[in-house]
mmCIF file of C-alpha atoms in Angstrom:
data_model
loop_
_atom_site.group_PDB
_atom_site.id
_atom_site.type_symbol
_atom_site.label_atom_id
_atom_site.label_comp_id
_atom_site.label_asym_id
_atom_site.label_seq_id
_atom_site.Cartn_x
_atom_site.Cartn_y
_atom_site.Cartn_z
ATOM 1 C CA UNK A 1 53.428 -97.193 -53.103
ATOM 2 C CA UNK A 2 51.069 -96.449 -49.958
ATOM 3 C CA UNK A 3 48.515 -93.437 -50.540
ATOM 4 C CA UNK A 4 48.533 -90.199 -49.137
ATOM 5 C CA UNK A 5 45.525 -88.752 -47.459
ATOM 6 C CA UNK A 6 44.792 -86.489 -50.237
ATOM 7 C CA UNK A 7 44.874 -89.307 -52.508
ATOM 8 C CA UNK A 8 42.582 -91.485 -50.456
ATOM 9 C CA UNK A 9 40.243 -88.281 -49.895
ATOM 10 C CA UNK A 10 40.175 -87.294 -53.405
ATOM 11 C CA UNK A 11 39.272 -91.257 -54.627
ATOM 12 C CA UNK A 12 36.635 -91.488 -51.762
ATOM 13 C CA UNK A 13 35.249 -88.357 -53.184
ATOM 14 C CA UNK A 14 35.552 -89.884 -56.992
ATOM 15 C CA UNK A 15 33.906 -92.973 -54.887
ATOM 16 C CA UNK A 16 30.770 -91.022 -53.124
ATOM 17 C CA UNK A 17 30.235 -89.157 -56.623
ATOM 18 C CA UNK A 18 29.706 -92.396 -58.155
ATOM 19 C CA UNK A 19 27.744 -94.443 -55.819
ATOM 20 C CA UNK A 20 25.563 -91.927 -53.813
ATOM 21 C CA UNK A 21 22.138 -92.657 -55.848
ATOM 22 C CA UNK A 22 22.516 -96.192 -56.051
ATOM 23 C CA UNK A 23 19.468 -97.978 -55.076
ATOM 24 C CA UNK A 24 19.959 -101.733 -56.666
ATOM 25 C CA UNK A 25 20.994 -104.762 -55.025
ATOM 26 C CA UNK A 26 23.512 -106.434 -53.290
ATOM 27 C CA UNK A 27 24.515 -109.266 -55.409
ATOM 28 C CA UNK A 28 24.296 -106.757 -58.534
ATOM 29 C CA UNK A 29 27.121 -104.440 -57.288
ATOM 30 C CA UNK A 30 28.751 -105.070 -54.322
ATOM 31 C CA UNK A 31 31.908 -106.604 -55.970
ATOM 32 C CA UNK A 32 32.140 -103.328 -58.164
ATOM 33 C CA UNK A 33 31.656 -100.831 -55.256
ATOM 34 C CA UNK A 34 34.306 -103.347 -52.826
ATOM 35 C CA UNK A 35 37.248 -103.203 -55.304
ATOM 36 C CA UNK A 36 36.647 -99.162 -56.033
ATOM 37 C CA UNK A 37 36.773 -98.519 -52.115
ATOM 38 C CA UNK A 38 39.758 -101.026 -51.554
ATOM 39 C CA UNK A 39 41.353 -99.724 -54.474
ATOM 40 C CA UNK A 40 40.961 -96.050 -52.842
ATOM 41 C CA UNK A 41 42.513 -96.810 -50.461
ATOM 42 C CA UNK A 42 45.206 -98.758 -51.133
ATOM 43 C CA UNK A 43 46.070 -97.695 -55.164
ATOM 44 C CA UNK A 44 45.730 -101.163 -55.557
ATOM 45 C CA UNK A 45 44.042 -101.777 -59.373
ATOM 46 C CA UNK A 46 40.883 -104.435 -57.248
ATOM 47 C CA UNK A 47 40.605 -106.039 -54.457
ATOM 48 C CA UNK A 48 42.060 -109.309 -54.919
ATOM 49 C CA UNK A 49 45.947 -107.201 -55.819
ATOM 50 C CA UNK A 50 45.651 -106.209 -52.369
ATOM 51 C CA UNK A 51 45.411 -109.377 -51.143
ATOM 52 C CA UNK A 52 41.091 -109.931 -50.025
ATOM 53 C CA UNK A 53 38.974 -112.182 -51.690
ATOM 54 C CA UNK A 54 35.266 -111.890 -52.894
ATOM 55 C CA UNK A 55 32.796 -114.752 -51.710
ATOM 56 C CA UNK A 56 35.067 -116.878 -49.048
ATOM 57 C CA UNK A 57 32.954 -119.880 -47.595
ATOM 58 C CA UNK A 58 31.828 -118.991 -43.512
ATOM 59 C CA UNK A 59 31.078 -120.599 -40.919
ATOM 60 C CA UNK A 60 27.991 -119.097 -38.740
ATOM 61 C CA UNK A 61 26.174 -120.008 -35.790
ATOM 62 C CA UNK A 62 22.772 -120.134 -38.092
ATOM 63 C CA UNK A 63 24.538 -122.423 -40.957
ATOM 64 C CA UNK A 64 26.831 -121.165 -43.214
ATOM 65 C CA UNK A 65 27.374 -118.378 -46.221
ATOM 66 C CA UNK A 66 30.285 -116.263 -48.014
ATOM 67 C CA UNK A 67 31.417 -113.546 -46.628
ATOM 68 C CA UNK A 68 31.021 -110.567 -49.674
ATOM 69 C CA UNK A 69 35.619 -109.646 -48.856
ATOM 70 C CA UNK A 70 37.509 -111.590 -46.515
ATOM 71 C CA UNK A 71 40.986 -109.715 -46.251
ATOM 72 C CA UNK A 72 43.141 -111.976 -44.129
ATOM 73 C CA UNK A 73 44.251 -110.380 -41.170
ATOM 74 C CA UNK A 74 42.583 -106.967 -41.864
ATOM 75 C CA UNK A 75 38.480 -107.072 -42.529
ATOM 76 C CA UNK A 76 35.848 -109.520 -43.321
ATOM 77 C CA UNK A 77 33.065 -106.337 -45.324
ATOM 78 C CA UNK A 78 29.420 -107.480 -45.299
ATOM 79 C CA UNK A 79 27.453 -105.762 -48.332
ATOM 80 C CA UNK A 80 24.198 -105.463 -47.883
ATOM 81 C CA UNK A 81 21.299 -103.426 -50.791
ATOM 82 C CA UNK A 82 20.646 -99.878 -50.166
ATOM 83 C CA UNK A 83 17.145 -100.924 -49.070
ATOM 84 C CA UNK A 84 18.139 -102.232 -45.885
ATOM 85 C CA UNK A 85 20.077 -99.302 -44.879
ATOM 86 C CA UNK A 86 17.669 -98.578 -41.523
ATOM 87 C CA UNK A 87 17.599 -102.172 -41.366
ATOM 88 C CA UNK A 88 21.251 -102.609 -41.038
ATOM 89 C CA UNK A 89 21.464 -102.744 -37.490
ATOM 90 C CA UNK A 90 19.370 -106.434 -37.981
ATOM 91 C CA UNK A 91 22.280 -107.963 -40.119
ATOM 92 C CA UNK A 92 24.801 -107.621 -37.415
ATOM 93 C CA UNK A 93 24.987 -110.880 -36.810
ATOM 94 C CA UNK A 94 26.164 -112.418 -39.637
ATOM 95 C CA UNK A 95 29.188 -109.949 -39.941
ATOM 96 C CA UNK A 96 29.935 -111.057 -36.424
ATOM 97 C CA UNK A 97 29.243 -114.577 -36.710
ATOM 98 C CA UNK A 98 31.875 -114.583 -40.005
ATOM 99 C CA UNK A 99 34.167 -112.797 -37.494
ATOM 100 C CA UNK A 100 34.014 -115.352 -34.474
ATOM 101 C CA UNK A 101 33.867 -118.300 -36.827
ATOM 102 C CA UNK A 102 37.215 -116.652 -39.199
ATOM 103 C CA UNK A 103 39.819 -117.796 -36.695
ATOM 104 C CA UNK A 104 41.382 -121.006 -36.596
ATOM 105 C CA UNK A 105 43.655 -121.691 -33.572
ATOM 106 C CA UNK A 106 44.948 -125.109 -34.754
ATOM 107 C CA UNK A 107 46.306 -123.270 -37.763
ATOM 108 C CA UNK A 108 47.663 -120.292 -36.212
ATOM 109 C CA UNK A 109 44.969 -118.221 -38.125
ATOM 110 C CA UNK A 110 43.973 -114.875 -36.714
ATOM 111 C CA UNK A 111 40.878 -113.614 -37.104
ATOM 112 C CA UNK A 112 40.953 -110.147 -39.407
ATOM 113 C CA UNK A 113 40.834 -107.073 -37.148
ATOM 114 C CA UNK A 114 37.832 -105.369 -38.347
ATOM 115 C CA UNK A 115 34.369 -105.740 -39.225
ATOM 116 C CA UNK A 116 32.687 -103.715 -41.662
ATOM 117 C CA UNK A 117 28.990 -103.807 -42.800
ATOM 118 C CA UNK A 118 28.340 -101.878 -45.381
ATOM 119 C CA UNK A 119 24.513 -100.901 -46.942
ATOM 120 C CA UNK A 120 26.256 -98.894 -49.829
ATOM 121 C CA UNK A 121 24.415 -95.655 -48.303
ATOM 122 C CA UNK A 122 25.841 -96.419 -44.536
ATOM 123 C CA UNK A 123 28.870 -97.683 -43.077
ATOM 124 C CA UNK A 124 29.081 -99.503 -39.200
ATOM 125 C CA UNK A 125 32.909 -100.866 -38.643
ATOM 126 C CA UNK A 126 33.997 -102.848 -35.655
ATOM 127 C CA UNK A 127 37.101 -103.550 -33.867
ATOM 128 C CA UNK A 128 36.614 -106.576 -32.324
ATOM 129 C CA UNK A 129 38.866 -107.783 -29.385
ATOM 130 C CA UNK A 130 41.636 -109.420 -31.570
ATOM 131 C CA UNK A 131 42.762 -113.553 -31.545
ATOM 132 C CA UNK A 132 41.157 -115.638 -30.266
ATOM 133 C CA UNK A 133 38.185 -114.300 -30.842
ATOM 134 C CA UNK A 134 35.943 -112.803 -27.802
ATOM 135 C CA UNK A 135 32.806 -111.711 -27.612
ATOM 136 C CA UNK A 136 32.723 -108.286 -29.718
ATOM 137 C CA UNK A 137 30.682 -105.261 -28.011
ATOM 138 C CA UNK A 138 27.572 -105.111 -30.562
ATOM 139 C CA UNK A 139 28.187 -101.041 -30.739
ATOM 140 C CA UNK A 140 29.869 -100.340 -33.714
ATOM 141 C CA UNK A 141 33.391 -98.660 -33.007
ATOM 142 C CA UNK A 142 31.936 -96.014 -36.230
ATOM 143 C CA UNK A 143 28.801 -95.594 -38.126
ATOM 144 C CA UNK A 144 28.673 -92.676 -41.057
ATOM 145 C CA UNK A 145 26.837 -92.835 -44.378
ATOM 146 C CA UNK A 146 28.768 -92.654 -47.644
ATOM 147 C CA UNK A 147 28.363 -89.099 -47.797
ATOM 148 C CA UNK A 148 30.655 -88.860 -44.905
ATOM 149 C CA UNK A 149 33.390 -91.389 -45.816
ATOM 150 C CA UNK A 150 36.061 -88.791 -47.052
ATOM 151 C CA UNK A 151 36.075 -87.146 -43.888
ATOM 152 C CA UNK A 152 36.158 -90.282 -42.041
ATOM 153 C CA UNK A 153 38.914 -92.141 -44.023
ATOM 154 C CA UNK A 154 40.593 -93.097 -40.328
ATOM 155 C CA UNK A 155 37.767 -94.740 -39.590
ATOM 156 C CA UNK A 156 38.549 -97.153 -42.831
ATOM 157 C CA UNK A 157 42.331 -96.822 -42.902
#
């Protein structure tokens, strides 16, 4: 059963209450943090029950890497430490290059609508232009910190 606002407020508040002093690393929490915020959302118990997976194998102009969730057809989220939280706005490029690279025309596969890198502190989401992929603007559609999220759970919906 789909959330209500108040339910998705109130878990994003359980969420920001939890994870506002964190100041690890990436690789130490992300896929903690990614299945409390999809599960806020969704009521879903993790991640994976609402159908995204942690670590998916992507293609980028630089190489390759895995994307930190790929959620077919809805996000590819790119976690990155706290620490590079004024930084953030360097790491674009990966998030986007995981976008571009996501779609796969011979196999009818759409790339997800929305970007989202994430430094656990700050939030930047995209919309990019939908299937087949086109250059994205490189202004994020909404940036907020985590602070913010509850009041901008349409920005995540």
């Amino acid at each position: 059963m789909p959330r209500t606002l108040p339910e998705i407020r109130a878990a994003l508040v359980e969420l920001v209450d939890r994870w506002k002093d964190y100041d690890g690393t990436e690789k130490a929490a992300s896929q903690t943090f990614l299945n409390q915020l999809v599960s806020a959302f969704t009521g879903a118990p993790d991640a994976m029950a609402a159908g995204a997976r942690f670590e998916e194998f992507g293609d980028r102009n630089e190489g390759s890497g895995f994307m930190d969730l790929y959620w077919p057809d809805v996000a590819i989220i790119e976690m990155k430490a706290p620490s590079r939280t004024k930084n953030l706005h360097k790491d674009r490029a990966q998030v986007i290059d995981y976008w571009r690279n996501s779609a796969d025309p011979a196999k009818k596969i759409e790339a997800p609508r929305y970007l989202v890198l994430c430094s656990f502190q700050r939030f930047e989401i995209w919309q990019p232009y939908g299937y087949p992929p086109r250059e994205p603007d490189y202004a994020p559609l909404a940036a907020f910190s985590l602070e913010e999220l509850p009041d901008q759970v349409e920005s995540l919906l």
